[in-house]
Short mmCIF file of C-alpha atoms in Angstrom, two decimals:
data_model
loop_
_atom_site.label_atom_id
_atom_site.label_comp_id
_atom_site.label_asym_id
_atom_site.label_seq_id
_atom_site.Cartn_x
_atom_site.Cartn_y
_atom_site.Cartn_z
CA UNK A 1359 29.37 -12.80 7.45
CA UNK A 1360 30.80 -9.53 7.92
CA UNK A 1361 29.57 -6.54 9.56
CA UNK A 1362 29.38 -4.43 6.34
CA UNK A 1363 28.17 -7.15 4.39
CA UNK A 1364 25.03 -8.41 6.52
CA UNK A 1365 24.43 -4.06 7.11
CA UNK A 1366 24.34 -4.26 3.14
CA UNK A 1367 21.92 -7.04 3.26
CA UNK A 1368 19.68 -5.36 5.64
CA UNK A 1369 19.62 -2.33 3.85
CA UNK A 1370 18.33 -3.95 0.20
CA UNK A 1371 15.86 -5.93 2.25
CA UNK A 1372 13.86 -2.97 3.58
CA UNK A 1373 13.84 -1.99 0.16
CA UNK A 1374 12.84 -4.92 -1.60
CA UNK A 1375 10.47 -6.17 1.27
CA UNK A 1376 8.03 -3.73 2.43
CA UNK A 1377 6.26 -6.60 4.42
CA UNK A 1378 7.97 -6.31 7.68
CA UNK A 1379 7.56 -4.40 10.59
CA UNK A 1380 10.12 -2.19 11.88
CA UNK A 1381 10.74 0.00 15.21
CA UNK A 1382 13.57 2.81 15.76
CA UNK A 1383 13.70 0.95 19.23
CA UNK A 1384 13.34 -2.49 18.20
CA UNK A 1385 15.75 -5.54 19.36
CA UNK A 1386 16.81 -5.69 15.63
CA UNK A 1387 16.95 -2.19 15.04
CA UNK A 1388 19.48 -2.18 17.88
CA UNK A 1389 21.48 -5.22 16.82
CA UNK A 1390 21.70 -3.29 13.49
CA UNK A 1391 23.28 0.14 14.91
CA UNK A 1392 25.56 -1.74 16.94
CA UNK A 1393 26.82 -4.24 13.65
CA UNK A 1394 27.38 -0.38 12.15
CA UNK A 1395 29.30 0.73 15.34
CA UNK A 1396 31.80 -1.99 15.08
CA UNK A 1397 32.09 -1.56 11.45
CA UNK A 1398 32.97 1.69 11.87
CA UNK A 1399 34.63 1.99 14.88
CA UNK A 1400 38.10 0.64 13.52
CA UNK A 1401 37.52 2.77 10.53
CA UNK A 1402 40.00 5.56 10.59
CA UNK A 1403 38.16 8.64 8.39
CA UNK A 1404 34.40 9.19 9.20
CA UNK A 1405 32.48 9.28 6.19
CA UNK A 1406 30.69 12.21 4.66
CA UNK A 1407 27.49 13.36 6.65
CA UNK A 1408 24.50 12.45 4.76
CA UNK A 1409 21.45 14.79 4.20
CA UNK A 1410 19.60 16.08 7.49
CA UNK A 1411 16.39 14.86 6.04
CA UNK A 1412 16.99 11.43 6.73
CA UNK A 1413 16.74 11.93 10.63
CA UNK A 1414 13.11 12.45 10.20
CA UNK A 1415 12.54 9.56 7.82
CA UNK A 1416 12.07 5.86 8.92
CA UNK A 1417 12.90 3.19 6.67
CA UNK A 1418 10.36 2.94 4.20
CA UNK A 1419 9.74 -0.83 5.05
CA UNK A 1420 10.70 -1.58 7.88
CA UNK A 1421 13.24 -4.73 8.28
CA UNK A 1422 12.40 -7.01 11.60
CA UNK A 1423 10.14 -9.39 10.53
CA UNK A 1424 11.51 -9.94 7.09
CA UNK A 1425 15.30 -9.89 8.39
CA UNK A 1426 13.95 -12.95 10.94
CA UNK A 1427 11.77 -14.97 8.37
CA UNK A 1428 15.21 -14.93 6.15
CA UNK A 1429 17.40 -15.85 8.57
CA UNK A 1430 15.10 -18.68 10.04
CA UNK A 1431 14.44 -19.93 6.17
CA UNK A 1432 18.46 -19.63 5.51
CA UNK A 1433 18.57 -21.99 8.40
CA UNK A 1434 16.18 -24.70 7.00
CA UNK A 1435 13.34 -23.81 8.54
CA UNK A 1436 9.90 -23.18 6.77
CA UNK A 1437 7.50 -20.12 7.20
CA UNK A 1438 4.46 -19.21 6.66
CA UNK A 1439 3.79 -15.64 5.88
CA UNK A 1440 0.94 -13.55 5.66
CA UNK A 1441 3.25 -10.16 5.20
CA UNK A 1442 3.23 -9.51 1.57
CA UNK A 1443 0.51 -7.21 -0.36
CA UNK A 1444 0.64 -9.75 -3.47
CA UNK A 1445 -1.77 -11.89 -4.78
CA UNK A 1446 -0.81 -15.61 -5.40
CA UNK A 1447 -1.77 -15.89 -8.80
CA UNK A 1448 0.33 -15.56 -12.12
CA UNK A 1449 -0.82 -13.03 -14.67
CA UNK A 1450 -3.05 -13.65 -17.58
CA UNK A 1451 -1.19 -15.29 -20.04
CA UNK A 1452 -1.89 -12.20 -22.71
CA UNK A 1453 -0.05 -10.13 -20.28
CA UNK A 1454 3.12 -12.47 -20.38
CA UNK A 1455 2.61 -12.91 -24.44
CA UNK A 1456 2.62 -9.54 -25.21
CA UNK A 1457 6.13 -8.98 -23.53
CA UNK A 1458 7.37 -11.66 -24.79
CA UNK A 1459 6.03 -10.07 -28.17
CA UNK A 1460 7.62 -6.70 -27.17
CA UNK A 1461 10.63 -7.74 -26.40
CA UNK A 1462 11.21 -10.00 -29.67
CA UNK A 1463 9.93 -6.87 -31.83
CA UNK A 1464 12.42 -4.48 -30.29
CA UNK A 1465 10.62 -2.35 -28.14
CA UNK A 1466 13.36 -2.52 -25.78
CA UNK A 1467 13.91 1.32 -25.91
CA UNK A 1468 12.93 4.15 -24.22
CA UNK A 1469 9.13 5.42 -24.38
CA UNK A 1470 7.84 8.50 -23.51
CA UNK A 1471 9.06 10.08 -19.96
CA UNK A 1472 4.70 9.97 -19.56
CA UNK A 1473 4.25 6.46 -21.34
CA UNK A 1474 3.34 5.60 -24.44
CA UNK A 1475 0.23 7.08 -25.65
CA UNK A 1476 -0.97 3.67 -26.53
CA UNK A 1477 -1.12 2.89 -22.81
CA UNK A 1478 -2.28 5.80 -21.88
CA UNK A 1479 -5.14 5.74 -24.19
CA UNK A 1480 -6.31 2.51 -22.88
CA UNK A 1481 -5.68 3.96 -18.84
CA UNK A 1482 -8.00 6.94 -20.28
CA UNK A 1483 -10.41 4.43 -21.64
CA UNK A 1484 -10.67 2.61 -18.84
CA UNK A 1485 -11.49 5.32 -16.29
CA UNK A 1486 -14.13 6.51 -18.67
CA UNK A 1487 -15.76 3.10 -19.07
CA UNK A 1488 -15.74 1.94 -15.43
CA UNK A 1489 -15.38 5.25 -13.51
CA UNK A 1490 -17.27 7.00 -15.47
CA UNK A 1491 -14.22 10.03 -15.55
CA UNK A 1492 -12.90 11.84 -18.48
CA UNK A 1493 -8.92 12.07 -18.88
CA UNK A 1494 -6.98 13.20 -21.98
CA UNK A 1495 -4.32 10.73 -22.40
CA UNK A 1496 -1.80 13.02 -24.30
CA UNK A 1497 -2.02 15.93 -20.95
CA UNK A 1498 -3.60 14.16 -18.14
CA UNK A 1499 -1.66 10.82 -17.66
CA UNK A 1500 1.30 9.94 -16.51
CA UNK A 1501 2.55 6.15 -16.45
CA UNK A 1502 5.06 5.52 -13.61
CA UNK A 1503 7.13 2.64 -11.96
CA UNK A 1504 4.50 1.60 -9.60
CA UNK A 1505 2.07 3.28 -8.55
CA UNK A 1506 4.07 4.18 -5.64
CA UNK A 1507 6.29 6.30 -7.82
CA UNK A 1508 2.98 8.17 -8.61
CA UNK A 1509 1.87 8.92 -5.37
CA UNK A 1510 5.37 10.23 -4.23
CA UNK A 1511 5.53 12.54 -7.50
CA UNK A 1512 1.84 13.16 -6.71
CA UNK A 1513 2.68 14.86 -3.73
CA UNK A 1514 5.81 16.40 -4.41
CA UNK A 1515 3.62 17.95 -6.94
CA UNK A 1516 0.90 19.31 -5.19
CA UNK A 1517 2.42 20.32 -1.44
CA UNK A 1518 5.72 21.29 -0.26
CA UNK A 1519 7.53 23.32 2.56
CA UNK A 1520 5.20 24.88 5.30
CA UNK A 1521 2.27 22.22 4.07
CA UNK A 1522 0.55 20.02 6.41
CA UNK A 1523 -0.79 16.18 4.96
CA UNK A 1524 -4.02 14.69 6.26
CA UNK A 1525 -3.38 10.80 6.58
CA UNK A 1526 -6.40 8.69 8.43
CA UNK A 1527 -5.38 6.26 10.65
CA UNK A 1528 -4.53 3.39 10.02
CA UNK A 1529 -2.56 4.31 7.22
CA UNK A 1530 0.38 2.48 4.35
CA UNK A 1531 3.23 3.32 6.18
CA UNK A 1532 4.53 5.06 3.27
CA UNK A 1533 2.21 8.45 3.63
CA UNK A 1534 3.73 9.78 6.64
CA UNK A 1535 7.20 9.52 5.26
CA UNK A 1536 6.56 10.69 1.81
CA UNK A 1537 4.73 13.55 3.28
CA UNK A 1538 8.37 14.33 5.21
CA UNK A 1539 10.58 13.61 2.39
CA UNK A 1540 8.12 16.55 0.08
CA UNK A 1541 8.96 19.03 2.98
CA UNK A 1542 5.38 18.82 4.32
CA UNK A 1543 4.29 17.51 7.83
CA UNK A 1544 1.94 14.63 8.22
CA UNK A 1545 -1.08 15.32 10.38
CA UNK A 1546 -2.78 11.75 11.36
CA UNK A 1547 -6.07 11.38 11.76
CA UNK A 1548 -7.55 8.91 13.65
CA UNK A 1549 -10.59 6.49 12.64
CA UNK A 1550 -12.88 4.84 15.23
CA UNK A 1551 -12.72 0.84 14.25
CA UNK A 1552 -16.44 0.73 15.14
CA UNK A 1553 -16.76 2.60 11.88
CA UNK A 1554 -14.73 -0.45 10.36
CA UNK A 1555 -11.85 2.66 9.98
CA UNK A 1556 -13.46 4.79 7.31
CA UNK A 1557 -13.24 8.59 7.47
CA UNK A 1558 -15.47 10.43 9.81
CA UNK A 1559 -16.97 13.14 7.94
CA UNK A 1560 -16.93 15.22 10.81
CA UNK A 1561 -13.94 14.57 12.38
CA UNK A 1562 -12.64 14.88 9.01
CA UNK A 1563 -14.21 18.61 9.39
CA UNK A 1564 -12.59 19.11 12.77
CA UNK A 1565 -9.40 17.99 11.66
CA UNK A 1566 -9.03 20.41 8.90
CA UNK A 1567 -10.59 23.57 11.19
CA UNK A 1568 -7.42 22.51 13.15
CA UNK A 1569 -5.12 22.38 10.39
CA UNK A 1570 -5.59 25.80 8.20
CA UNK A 1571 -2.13 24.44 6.53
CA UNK A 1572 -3.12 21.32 5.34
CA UNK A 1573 -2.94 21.05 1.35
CA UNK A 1574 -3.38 17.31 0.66
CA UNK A 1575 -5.98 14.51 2.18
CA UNK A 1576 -4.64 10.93 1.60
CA UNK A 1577 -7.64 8.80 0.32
CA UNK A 1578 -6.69 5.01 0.04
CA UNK A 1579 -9.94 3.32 -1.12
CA UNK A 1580 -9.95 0.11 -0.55
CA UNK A 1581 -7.77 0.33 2.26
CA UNK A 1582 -4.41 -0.88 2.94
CA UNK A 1583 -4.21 -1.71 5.87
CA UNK A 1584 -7.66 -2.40 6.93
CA UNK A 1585 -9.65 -3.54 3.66
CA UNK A 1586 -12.08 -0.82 4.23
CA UNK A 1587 -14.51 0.70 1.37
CA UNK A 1588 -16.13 4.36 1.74
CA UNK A 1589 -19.26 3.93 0.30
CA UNK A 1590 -20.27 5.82 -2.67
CA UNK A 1591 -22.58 7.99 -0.01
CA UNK A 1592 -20.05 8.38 2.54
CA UNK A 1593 -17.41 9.93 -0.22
CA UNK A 1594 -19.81 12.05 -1.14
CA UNK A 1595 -20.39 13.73 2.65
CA UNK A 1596 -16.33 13.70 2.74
CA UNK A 1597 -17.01 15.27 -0.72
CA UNK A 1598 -19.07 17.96 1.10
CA UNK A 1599 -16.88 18.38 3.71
CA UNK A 1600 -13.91 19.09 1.05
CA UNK A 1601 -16.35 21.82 -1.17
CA UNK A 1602 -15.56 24.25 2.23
CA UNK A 1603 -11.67 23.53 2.01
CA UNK A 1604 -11.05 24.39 -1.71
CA UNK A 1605 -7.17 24.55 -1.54
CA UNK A 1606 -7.08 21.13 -0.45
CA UNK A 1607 -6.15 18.29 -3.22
CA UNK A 1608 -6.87 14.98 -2.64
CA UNK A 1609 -4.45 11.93 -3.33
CA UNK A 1610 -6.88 9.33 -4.29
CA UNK A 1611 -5.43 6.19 -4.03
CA UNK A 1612 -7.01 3.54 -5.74
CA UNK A 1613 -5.17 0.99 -6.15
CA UNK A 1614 -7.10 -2.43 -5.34
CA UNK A 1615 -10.21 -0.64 -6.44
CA UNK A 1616 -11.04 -4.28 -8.81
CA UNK A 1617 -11.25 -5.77 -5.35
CA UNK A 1618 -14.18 -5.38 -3.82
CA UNK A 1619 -16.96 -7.80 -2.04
CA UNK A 1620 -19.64 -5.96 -2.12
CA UNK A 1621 -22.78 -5.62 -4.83
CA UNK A 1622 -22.33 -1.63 -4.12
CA UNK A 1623 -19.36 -0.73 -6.67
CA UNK A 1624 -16.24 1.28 -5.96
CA UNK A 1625 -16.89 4.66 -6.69
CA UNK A 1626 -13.84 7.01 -8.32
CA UNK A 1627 -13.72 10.09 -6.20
CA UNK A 1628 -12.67 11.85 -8.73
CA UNK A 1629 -15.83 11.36 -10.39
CA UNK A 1630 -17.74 12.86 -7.57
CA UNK A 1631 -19.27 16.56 -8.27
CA UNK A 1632 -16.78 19.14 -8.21
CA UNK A 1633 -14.16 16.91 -7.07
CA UNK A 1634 -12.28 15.77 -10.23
CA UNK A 1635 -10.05 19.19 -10.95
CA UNK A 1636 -8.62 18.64 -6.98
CA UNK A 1637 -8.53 14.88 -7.13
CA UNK A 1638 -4.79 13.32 -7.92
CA UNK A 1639 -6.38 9.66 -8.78
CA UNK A 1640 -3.44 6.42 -8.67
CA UNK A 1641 -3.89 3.04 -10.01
CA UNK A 1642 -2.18 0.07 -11.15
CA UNK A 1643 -2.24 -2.99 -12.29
CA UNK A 1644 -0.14 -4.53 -9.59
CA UNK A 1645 -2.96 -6.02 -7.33
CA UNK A 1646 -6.16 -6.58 -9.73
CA UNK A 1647 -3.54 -8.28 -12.44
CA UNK A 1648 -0.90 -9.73 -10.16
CA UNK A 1649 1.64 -7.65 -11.84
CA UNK A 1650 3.59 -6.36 -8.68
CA UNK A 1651 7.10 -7.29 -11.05
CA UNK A 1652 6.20 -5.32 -14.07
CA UNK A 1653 6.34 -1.67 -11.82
CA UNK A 1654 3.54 -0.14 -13.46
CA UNK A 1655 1.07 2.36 -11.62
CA UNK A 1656 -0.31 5.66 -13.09
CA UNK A 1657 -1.26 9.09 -12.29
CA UNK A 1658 -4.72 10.97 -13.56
CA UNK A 1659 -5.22 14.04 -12.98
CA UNK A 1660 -6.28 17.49 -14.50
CA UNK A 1661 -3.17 18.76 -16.90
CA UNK A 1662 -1.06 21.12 -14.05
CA UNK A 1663 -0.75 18.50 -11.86
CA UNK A 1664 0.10 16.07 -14.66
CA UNK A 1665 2.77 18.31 -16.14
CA UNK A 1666 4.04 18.55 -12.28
CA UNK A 1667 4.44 14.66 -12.15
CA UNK A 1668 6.15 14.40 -15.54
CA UNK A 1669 8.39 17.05 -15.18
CA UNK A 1670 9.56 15.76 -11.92
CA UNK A 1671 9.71 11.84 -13.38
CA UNK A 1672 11.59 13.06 -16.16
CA UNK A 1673 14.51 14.20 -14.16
CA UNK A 1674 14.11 10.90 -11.58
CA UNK A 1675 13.43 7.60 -13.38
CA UNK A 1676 12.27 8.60 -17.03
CA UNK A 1677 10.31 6.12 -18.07
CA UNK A 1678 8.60 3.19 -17.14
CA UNK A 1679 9.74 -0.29 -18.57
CA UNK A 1680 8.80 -0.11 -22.55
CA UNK A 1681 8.23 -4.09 -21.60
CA UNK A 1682 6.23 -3.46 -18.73
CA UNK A 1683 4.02 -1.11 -21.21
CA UNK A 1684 3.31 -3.28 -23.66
CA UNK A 1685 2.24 -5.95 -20.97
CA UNK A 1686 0.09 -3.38 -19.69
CA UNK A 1687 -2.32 -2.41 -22.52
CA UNK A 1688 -2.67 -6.18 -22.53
CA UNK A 1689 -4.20 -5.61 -19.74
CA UNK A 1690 -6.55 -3.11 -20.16
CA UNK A 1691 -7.47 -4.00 -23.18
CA UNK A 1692 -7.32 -8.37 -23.45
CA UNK A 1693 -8.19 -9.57 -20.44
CA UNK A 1694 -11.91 -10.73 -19.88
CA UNK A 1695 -13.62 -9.08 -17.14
CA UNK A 1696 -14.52 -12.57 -16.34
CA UNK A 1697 -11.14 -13.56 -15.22
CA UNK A 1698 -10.78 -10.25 -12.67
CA UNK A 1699 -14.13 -11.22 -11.60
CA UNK A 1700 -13.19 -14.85 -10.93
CA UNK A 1701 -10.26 -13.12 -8.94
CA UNK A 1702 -12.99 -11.37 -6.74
CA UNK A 1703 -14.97 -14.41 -5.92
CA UNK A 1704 -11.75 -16.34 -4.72
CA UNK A 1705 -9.93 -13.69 -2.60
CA UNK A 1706 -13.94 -13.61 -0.99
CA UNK A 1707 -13.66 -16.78 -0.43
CA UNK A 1708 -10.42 -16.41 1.50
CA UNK A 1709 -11.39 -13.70 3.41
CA UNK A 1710 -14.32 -15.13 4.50
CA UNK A 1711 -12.22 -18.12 6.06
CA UNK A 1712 -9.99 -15.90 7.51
CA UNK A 1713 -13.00 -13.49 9.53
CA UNK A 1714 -14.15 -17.45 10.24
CA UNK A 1715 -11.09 -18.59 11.95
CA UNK A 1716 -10.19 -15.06 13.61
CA UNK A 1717 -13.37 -15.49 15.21
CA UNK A 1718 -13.00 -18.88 17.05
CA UNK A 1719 -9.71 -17.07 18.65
CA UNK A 1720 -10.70 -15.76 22.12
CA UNK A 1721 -9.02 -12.61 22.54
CA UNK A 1722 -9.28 -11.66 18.51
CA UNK A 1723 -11.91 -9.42 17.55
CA UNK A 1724 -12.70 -7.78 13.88
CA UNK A 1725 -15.62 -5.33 14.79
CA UNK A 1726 -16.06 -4.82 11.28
CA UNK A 1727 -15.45 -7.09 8.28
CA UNK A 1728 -13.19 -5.22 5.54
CA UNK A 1729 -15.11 -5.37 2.31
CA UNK A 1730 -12.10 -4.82 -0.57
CA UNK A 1731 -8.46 -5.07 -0.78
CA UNK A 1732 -6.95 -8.75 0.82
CA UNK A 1733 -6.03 -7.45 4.64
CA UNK A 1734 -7.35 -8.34 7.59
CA UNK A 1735 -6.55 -5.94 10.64
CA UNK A 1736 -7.84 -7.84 13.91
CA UNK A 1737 -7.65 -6.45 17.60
CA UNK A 1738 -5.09 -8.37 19.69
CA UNK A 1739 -4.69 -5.93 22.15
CA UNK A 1740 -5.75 -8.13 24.83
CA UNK A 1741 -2.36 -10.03 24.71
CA UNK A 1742 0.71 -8.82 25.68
CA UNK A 1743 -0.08 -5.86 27.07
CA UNK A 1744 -1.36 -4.63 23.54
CA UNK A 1745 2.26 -4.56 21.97
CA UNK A 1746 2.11 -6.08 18.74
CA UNK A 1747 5.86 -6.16 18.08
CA UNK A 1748 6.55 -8.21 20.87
CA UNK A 1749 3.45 -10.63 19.84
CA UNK A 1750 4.89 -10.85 15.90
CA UNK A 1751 8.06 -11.73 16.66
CA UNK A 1752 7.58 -14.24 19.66
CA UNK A 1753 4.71 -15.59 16.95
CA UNK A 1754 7.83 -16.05 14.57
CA UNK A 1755 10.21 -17.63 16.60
CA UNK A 1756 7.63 -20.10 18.31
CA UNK A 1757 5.41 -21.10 15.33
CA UNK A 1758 7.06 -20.08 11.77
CA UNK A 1759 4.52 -17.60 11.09
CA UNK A 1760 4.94 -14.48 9.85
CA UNK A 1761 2.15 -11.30 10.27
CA UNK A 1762 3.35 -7.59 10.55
CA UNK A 1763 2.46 -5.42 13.68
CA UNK A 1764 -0.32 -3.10 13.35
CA UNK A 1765 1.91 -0.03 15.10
CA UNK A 1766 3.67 0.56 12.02
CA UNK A 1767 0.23 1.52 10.37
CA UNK A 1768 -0.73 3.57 13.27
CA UNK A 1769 -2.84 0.92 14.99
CA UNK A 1770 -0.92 -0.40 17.67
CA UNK A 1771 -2.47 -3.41 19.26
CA UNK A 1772 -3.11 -5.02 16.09
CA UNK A 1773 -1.91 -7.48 13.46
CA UNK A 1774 -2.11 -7.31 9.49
CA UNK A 1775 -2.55 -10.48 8.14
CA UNK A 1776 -2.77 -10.38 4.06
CA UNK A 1777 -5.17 -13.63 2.49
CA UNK A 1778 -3.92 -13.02 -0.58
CA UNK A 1779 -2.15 -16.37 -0.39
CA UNK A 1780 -2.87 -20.54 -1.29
CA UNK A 1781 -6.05 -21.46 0.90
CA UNK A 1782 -3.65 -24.14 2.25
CA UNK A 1783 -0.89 -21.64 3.38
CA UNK A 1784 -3.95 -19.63 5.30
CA UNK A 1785 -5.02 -22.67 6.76
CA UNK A 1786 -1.69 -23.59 8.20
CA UNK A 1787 -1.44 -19.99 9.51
CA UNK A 1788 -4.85 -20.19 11.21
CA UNK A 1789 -3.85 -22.81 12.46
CA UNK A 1790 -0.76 -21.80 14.05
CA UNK A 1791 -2.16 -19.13 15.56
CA UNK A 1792 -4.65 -20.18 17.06
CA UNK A 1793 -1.88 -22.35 18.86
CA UNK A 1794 0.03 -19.64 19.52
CA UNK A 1795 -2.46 -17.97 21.16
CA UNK A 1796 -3.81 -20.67 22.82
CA UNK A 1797 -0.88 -20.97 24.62
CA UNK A 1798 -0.26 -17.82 26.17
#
C-alpha cells in the first residue's frame, strides 16, 4: 500500500471509529508522521497551511487500537473487542418498517433544518411523559445528526472566545476538544473513584470559585466512560451549587438515560427547580434503540438557545436524514416500553458478569459498580507501571482482545471495557484477560 493511501485510511478510521485509543506520542502515532514525511518529502510544492486551530485539537477518536485490530483482522486473525459504545442488538422491527415505508412513499427530501415537527412533537412528548419537562416542539427542539452534532452546536451556542468549560473527570473524549474547537478552554475536573466518579458538590463549588470564566458544566448522566448515575439527590446539591453561578449553562447529556440498573429512576436535570431555562438537555435514540446508523440525537432547550443551534445547523449539515426521521417517531411513539425494558434487564445481566469476572483478577479493582450506561472502567494501575497504553496494545498483540486505555478519558491507569456485546464474546474476553494478566 502506499504511503498516501494507508495515511488516507488512517484518517477515515479515526473518524468512523471512535473506539480506539490514541496518543500524540504513541508508537502508531509516530509510524503515522513518519508514513506523511516520506510522502511528502519527494513532493516538490508544500501544500497550503491548514488552520492554526488544529494544533490544539487531537483527533477526535483516536486511531491505535482500531488501526491494530484492522490490520490483525486483514491478516486472518480474529478479535475480540470490547471498544465500541453500541449495543448488539438490531432495532425494533417498527423502526426498520417505517423507513422502509418512508422511503417507498417519497420522503426522500429535505425536512426542516430543525426536523420535522412530527418528530419533534413526539421528542416533546416524550420528555413531558417520562421527564416530567415541558418543551415546545415548533421553538425548543432541534433534531440533529447524532446527538453528537447537538452537543457540538450546543456549545458553540452557548460559550465562545475567552470562556472556560467545566468537564469532570473521566470524561468522552470529545468535551475537551469541542470545548477548543468553540474557542473556549476546557477546565477538567477531577472525580474521586471512591465516589464511583460522580461530581463532588463541593469540589464542584471550588472549581468554579477558581474559574470566574467558566460558562458551561458538561453533565453526562449516565456516564460514558464510567457508567456512573448522579442520583436524583445528588443533582439536586449540584443543582444548589449552580443557583450561586447563574451565568453558567449546563450541557446535559443524556444520552443512555433508558439505561439504568437501579429502582431509583434517572432524573432530567433540566427538570430540577430553576434549572430548566440554563439546562441544554441531548438525547438520542442511538443507545436505548440501537440506532447508532440512523444519526439521530436532539437538542431541548429554552427557545434562544434553540434558535442558536438551528441557525448554526442550518449553515453546517441542514437536516437530519428525512429516513432517519421517520424511523425515529417509530420510536418514540411504537415501541413497547416492554421491549426497552427487556433491554435493561439483559445489559444487567452482562454487567453483572463482567463486575463478576473483573473481580477474580488480582490486580483489577472496581471500587464502585457503575449503575447505567454499558462501560466498565476498572483500576489496572498496578500493572505496568499504571500505563494503560502500553497494557492495551501488548493485550492486543498477545491475546486478540481489544479494550481502549483509560488516559484518553482522563483516567490514566485504567481500561474501558464496553458489555454491550454477545454474552459469549464477553466471556471469551474475560477470559483472555484474565490470561493475559495472569501472565505478567
Amino acid at each position: 500500500m502506499k504511503c498516501t493511501s494507508l495515511l488516507n485510511t488512517l484518517a477515515i478510521a479515526s473518524t468512523l471509529y471512535p473506539c480506539a485509543a490514541f496518543s500524540p506520542s504513541s508508537p502508531l502515532s509516530e509510524t503515522v508522521t513518519q508514513l506523511h514525511n516520506d510522502a511528502t518529502a519527494s513532493s516538490p510544492v508544500e501544500p497550503p497551511p491548514l488552520n492554526p486551530l488544529l494544533s490544539k485539537i487531537k483527533p477526535s477518536a483516536t486511531v491505535e487500537v482500531f488501526s491494530l485490530v484492522k490490520q490483525m483482522e486483514a491478516e486472518g486473525a480474529s478479535v475480540t473487542s470490547l471498544c465500541v459504545g453500541e449495543p448488539d442488538f438490531a432495532p425494533p422491527d417498527c423502526v426498520l418498517e417505517a423507513a422502509t415505508a418512508a422511503m417507498k412513499a417519497g420522503q426522500t427530501t429535505y425536512t426542516a433544518v430543525t426536523g420535522t415537527l412530527e418528530l419533534r412533537k413526539a421528542i416533546a412528548e416524550d420528555l413531558k411523559s417520562r421527564k416530567g419537562v415541558d418543551y415546545n416542539p415548533v421553538t425548543e427542539i432541534v433534531v440533529g445528526n447524532g446527538a453528537k452534532q447537538c452537543v457540538y452546536q450546543g456549545l458553540l451556542a452557548a460559550c465562545g472566545a475567552g470562556d472556560e468549560v467545566i468537564v469532570p473527570a473521566p470524561y468522552w473524549p470529545s468535551y475537551p476538544e469541542m470545548a477548543l474547537l468553540v474557542g473556549a478552554e476546557p477546565v477538567i475536573m477531577e472525580t474521586a473513584v471512591e465516589d464511583g466518579y460522580l461530581i463532588n458538590p463541593d469540589v464542584l463549588e471550588k472549581c468554579l470559585q477558581d474559574h470566574p470564566k467558566a460558562k458551561v458544566l458538561m453533565l453526562c448522566n449516565p456516564s460514558n466512560p464510567t457508567g456512573g448515575v448522579h442520583s436524583t439527590e445528588l443533582l439536586t446539591q449540584i443543582a444548589k451549587v449552580l443557583e450561586k453561578y447563574p451565568n453558567v449553562v449546563i450541557m446535559a447529556d443524556e444520552i443512555y438515560e433508558r439505561l439504568v440498573y437501579t429502582e431509583d429512576k434517572h432524573t432530567a436535570f433540566a427538570s430540577l427547580p430553576g434549572m430548566r431555562e440554563r439546562t441544554i438537555t441531548v438525547n438520542g435514540l442511538s443507545k436505548s434503540h440501537a440506532m447508532t446508523g440512523f444519526r439521530l440525537g436532539y437538542l431541548a432547550a429554552p427557545a434562544h438557545f434553540a434558535k442558536a443551534a438551528a441557525t448554526l445547523q442550518g449553515q453546517i449539515t441542514s437536516c437530519a436524514s428525512s429516513i432517519s426521521q421517520a424511523a425515529g417517531v417509530a420510536a418514540l411513539t411504537e415501541v413497547d416500553e416492554s421491549w426497552l425494558a427487556n433491554n435493561v434487564v439483559i445489559m444487567k445481566e452482562k454487567r453483572d458478569y463482567v463486575l463478576q469476572e473483573l473481580a477474580k483478577m488480582e490486580g483489577v479493582s472496581v471500587a464502585v459498580p457503575p449503575n447505567g450506561a454499558f462501560y466498565v472502567l476498572p483500576d489496572v494501575s498496578g500493572y505496568y507501571n499504571g500505563d494503560d497504553t502500553k497494557l492495551c496494545l501488548d493485550l492486543l498483540k498477545e491475546k486478540k482482545l481489544a479494550l481502549v486505555p483509560g488516559g484518553s478519558f482522563g483516567a490514566p491507569g485504567t481500561v474501558r471495557l464496553s458489555y454491550a456485546t454477545s454474552m459469549e464474546e464477553l466471556e471469551v474476553a474475560m477470559t483472555k484477560l484474565r490470561e493475559f494478566l495472569e501472565g505478567l
